[in-house]
XYZ file of N, CA and C in Angstrom:
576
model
N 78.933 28.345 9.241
C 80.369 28.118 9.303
C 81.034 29.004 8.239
N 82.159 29.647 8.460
C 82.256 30.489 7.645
C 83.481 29.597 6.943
N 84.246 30.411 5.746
C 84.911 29.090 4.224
C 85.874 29.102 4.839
N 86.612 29.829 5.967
C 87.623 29.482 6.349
C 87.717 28.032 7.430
N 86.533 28.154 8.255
C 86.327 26.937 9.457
C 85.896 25.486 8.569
N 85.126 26.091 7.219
C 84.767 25.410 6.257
C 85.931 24.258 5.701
N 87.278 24.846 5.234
C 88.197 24.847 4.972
C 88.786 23.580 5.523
N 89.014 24.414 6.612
C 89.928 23.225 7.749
C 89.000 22.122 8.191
N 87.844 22.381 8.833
C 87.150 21.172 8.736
C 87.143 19.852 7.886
N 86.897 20.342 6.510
C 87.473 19.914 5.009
C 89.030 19.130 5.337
N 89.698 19.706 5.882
C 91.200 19.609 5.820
C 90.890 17.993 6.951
N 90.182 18.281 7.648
C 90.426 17.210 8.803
C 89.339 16.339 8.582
N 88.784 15.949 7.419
C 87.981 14.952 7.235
C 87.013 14.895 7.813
N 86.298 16.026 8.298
C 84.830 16.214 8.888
C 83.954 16.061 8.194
N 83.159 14.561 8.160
C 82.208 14.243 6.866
C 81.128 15.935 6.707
N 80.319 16.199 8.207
C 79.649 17.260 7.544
C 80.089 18.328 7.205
N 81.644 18.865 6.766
C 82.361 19.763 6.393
C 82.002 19.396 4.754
N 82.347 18.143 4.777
C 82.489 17.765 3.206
C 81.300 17.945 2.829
N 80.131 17.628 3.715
C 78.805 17.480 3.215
C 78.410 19.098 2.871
N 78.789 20.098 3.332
C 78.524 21.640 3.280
C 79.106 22.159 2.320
N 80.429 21.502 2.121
C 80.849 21.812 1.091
C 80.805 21.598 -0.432
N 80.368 20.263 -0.514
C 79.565 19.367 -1.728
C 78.440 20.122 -2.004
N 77.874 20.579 -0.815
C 76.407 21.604 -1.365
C 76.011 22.648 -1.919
N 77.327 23.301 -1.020
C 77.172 24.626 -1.626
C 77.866 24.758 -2.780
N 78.147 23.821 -3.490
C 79.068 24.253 -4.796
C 78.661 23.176 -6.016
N 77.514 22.179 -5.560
C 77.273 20.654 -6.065
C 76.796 21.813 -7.685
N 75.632 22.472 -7.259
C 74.758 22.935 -8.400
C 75.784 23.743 -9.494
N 76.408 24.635 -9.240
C 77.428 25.351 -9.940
C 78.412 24.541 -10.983
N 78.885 23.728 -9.829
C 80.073 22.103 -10.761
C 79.769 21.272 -11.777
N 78.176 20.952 -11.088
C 77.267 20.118 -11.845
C 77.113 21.022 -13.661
N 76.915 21.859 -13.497
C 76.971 23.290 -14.835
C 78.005 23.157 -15.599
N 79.236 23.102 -14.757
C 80.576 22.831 -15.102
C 80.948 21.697 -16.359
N 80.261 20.646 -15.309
C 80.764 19.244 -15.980
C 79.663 19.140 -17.030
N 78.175 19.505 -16.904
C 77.212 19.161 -18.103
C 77.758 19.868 -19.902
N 78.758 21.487 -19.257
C 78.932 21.537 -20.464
C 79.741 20.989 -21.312
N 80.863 19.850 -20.855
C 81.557 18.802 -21.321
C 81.197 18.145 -21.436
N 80.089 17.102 -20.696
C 78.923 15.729 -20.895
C 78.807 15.451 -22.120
N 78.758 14.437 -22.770
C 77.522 13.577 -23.345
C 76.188 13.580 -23.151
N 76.273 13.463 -21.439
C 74.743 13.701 -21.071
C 74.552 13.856 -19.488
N 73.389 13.457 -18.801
C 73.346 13.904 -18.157
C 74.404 13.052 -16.428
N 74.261 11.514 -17.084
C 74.623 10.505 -16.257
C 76.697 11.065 -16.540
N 77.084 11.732 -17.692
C 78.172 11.549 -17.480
C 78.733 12.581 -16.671
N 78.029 13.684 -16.879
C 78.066 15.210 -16.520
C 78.414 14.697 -14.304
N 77.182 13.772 -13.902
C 77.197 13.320 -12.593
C 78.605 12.818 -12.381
N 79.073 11.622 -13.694
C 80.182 11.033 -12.853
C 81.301 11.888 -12.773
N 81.453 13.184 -13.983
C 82.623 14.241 -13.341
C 82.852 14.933 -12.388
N 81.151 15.097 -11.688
C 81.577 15.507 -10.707
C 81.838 14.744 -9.659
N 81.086 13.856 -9.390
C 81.567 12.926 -8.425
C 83.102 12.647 -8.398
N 83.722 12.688 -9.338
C 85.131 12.230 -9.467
C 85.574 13.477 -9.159
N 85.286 14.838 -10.103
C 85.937 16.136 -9.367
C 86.018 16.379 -7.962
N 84.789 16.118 -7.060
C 84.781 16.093 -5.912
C 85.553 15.259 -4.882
N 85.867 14.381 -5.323
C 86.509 13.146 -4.604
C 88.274 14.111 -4.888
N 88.739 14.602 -6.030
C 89.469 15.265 -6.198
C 89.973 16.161 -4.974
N 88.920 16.729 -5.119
C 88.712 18.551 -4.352
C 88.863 17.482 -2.661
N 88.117 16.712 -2.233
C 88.405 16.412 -0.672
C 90.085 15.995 -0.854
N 90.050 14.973 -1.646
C 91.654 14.368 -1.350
C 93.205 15.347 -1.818
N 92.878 16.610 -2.129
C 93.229 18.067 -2.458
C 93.671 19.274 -1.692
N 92.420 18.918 -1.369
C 92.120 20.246 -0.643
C 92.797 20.991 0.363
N 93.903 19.806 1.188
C 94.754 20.129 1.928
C 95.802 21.480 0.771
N 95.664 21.239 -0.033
C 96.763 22.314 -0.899
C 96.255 23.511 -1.496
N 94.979 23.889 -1.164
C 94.732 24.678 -1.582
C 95.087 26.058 -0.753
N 95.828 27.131 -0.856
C 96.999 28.157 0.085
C 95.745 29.058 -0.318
N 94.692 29.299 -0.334
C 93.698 30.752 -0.198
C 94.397 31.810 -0.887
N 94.902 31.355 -2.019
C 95.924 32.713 -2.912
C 95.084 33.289 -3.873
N 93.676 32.506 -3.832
C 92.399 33.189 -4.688
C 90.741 32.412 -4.303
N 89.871 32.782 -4.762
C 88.973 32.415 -4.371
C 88.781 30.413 -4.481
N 88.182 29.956 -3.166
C 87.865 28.489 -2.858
C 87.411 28.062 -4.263
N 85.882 28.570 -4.383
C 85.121 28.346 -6.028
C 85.970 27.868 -7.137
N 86.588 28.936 -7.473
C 87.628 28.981 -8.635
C 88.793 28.220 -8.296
N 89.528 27.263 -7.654
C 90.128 26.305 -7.407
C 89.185 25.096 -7.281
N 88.449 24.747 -6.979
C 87.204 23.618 -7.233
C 86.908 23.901 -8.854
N 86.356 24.904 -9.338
C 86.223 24.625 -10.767
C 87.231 24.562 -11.643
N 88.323 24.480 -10.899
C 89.666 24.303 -12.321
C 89.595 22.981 -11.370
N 89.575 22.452 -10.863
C 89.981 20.414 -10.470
C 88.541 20.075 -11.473
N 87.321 20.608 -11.096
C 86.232 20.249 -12.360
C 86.934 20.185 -13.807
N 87.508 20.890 -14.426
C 87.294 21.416 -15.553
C 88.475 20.169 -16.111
N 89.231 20.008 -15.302
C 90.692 18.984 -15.722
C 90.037 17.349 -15.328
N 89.350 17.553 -14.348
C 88.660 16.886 -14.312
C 87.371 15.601 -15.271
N 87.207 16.759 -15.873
C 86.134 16.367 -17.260
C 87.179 16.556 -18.341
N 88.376 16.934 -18.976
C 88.974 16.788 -19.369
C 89.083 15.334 -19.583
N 90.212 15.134 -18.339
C 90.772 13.537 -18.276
C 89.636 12.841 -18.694
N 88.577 12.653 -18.083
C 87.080 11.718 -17.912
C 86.894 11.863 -19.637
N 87.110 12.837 -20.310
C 87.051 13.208 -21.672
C 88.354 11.885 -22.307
N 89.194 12.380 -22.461
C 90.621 11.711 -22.602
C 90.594 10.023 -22.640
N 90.123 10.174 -21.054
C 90.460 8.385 -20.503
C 89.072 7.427 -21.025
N 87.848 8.213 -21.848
C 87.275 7.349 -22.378
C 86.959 7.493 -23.965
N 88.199 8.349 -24.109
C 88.729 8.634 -25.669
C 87.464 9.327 -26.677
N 86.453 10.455 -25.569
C 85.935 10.631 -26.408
C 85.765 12.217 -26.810
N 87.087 12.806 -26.670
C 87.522 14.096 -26.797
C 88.085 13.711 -28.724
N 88.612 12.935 -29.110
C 88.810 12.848 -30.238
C 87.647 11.940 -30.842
N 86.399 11.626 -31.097
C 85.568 11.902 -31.693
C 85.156 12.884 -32.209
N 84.747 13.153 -33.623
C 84.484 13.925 -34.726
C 85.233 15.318 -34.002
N 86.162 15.235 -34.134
C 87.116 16.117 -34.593
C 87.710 16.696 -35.719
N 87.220 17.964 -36.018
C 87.454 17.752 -37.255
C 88.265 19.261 -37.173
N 89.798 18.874 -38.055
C 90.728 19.695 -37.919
C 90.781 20.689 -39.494
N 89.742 21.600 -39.236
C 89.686 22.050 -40.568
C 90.545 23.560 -40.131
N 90.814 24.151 -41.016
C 91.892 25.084 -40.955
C 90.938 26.807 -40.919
N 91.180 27.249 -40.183
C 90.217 28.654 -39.846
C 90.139 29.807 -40.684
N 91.777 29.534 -41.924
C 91.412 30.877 -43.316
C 90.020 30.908 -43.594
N 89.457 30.281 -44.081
C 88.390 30.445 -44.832
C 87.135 30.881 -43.915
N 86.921 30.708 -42.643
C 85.756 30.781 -42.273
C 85.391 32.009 -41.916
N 84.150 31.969 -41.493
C 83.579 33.807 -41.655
C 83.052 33.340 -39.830
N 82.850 34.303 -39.593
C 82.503 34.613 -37.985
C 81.998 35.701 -37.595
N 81.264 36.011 -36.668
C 80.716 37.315 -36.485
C 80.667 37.763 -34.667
N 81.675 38.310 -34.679
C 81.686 38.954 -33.139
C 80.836 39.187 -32.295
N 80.128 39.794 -32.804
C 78.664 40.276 -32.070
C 77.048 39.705 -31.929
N 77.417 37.942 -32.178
C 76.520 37.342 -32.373
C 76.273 36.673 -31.024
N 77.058 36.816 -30.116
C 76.450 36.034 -28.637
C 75.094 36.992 -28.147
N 74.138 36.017 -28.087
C 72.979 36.112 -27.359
C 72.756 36.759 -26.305
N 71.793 37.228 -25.921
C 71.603 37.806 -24.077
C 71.721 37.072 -23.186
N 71.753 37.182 -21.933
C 71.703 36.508 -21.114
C 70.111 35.390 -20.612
N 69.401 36.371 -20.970
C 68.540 35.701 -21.103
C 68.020 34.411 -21.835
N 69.085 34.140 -22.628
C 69.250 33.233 -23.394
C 69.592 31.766 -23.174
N 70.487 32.148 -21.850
C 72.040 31.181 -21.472
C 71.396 29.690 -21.808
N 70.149 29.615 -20.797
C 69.771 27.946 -21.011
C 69.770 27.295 -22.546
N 69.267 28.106 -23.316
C 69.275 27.495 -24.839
C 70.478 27.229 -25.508
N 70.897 28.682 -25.246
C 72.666 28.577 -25.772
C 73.490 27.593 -24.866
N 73.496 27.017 -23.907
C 74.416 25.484 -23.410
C 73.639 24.417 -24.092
N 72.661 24.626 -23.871
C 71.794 23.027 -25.048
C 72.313 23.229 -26.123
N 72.533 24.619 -26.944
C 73.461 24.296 -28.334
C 74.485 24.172 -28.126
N 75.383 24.520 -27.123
C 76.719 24.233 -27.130
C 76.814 22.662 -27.229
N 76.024 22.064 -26.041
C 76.054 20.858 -25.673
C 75.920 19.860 -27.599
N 75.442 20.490 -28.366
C 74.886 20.068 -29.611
C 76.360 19.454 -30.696
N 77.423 20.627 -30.197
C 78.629 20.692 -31.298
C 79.402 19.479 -30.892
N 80.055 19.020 -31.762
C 80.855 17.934 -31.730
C 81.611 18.065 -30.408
N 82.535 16.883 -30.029
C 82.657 17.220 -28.159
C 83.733 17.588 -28.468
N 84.924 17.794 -29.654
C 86.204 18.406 -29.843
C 86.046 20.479 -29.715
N 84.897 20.444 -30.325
C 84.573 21.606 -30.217
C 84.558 22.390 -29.017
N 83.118 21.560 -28.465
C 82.562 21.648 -27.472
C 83.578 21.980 -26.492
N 84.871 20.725 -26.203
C 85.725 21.502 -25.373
C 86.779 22.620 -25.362
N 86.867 22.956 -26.770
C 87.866 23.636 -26.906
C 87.074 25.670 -26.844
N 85.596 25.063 -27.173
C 84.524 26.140 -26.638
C 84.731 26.990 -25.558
N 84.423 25.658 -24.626
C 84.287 25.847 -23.220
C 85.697 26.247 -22.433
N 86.842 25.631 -22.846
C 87.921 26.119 -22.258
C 88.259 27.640 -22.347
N 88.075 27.726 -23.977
C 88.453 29.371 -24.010
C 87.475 30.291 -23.847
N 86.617 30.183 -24.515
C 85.162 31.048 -23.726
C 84.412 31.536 -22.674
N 84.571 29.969 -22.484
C 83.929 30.131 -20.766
C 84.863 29.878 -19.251
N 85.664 29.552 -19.775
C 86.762 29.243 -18.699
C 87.928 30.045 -18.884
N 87.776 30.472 -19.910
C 89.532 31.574 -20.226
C 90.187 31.369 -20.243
N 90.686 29.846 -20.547
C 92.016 29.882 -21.000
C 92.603 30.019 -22.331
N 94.109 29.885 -22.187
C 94.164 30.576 -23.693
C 94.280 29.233 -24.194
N 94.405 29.821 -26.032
C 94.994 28.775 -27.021
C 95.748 27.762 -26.661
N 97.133 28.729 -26.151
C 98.317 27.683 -25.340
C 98.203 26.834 -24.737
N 97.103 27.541 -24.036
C 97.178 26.092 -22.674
C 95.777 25.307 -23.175
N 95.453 25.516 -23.590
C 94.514 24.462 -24.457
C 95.090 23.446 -24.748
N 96.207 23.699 -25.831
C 96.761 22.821 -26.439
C 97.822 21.972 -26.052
N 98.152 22.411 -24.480
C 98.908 21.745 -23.943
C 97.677 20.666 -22.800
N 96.779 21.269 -22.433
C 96.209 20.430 -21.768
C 95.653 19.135 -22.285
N 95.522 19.687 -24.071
C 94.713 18.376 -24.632
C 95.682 18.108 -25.181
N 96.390 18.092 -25.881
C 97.904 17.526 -26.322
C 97.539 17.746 -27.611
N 97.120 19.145 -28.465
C 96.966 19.352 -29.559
C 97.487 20.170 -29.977
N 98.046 20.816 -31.154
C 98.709 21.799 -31.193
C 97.752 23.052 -31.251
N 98.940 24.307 -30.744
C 98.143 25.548 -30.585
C 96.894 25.712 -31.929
N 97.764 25.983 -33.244
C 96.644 25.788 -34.112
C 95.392 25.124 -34.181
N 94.991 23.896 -33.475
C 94.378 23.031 -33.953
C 93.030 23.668 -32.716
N 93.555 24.035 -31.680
C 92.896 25.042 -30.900
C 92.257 26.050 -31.402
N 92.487 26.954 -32.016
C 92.117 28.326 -33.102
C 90.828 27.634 -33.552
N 91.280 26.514 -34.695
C 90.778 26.388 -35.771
C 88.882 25.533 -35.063
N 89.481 24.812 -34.239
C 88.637 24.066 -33.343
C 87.311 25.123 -32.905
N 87.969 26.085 -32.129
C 87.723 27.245 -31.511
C 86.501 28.007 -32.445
N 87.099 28.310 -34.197
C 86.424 29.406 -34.585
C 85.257 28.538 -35.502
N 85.433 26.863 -35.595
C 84.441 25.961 -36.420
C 83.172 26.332 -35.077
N 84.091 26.041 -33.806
C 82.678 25.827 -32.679
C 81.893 27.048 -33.064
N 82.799 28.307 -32.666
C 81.393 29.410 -32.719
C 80.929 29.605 -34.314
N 81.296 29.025 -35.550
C 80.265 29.177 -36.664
C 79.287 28.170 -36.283
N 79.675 26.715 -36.240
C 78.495 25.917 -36.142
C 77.057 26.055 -34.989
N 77.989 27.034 -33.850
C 77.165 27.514 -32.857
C 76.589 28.010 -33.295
N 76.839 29.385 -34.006
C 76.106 30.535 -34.856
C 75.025 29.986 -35.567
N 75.142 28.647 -36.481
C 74.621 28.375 -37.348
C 73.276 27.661 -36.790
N 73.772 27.202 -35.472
C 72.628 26.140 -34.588
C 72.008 27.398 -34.087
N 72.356 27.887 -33.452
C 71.355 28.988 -32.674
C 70.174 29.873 -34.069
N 70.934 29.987 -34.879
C 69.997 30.624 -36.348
C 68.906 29.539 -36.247
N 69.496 28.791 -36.732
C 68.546 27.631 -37.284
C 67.223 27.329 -35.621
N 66.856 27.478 -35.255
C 66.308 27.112 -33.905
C 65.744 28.429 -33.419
N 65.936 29.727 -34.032
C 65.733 31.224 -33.897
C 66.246 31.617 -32.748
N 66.722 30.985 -32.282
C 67.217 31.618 -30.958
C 68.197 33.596 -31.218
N 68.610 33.291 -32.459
C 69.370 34.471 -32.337
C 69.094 34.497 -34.253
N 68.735 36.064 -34.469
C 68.811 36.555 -35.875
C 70.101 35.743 -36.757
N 69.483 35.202 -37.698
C 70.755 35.565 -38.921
C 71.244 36.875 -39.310
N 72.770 36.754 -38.827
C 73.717 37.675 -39.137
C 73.442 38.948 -40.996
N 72.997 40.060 -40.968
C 72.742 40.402 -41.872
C 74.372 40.214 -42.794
N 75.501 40.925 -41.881
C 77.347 40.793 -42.797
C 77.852 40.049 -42.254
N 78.610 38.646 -42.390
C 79.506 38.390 -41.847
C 80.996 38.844 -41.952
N 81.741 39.144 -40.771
C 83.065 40.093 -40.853
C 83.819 38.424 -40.247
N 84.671 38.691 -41.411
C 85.861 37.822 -41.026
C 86.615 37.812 -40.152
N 86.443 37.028 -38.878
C 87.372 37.085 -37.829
C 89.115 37.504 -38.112
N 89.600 36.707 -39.097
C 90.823 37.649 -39.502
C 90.991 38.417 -39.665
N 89.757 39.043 -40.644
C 90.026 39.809 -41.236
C 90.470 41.852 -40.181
N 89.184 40.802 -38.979
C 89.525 41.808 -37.835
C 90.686 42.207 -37.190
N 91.749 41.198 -37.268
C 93.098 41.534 -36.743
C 94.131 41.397 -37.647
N 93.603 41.760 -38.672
C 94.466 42.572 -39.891
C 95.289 41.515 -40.635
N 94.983 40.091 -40.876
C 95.352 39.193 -40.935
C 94.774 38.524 -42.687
């Protein structure tokens, strides 16, 4: 069936539309939501809830960009809220201010890596963790970070540049990736 017959099927409540469609995208989402999880049982219920989303949705989705990438932004707000509504996006949050810290650009790992590096992501506090994942891996900016979580832009930055030291610091510690011989101050890079 091709994503367009896919689509409308979807649109008209054709359980095995839904069922084709849950499949081909279950494993990818599932990725999605684990890197927001706690664990593994919570990572399941985002998607289950994202999905229930995406059918009762889906009628609105106008093909103005790829299917995927409209399913993983209902994921991603998705685990958000699920974050939010069981208040555990503000656990150890810690709003420390980003002058001081040192960072090093060129410290992300190979690809070959990826599985270890989400187990450390998964490691950082979950304030981090999401503010990680939003801008890193999902691209959004500062702004809308801070409007999605209701924090201010700053608190995004600062969130942002603790995750990738403590990342840095977890991946060292575990060898996954060399200790940095210089660290260059992320400010210091944009003349700041």
């Amino acid at each position: 069936m091709t994503e367009e017959a896919l689509l409308q099927a979807c649109i008209n409540n054709e359980p095995m539309a839904q069922k084709e469609l849950y499949q081909k995208y279950n494993s990818k989402m599932l990725a999605v939501c684990y890197r927001f999880a706690h664990n593994r049982e919570d990572a399941e219920d985002m998607l289950q809830e994202g999905f229930i989303k995406v059918f009762s949705q889906i009628h609105t989705f106008r093909s103005q960009g790829a299917l995927e990438g409209w399913i993983r932004r209902i994921m991603v707000h998705t685990c958000i809220n699920h974050l939010k509504r069981n208040k555990k996006f503000n656990e150890n949050v810690d709003l420390i201010h980003a002058t001081g810290l040192q960072v090093r650009e060129e410290s992300i790992p190979s690809i070959v890596q990826a599985k270890q590096v989400i187990e450390c992501i998964r490691m950082l506090p979950i304030g981090y963790r999401t503010v990680l994942n939003l801008y890193a891996l999902e691209g959004y900016s500062h702004k809308e970070i801070a409007t999605v979580l209701d924090i201010e832009e700053s608190t995004s930055r600062s969130q942002y540049t603790r995750a990738r030291q403590m990342l840095e610091e977890i991946l060292v510690k575990r060898k996954i990736m060399a200790k940095p011989q210089e660290k260059v101050s992320l400010l210091a890079a944009f003349g700041r």
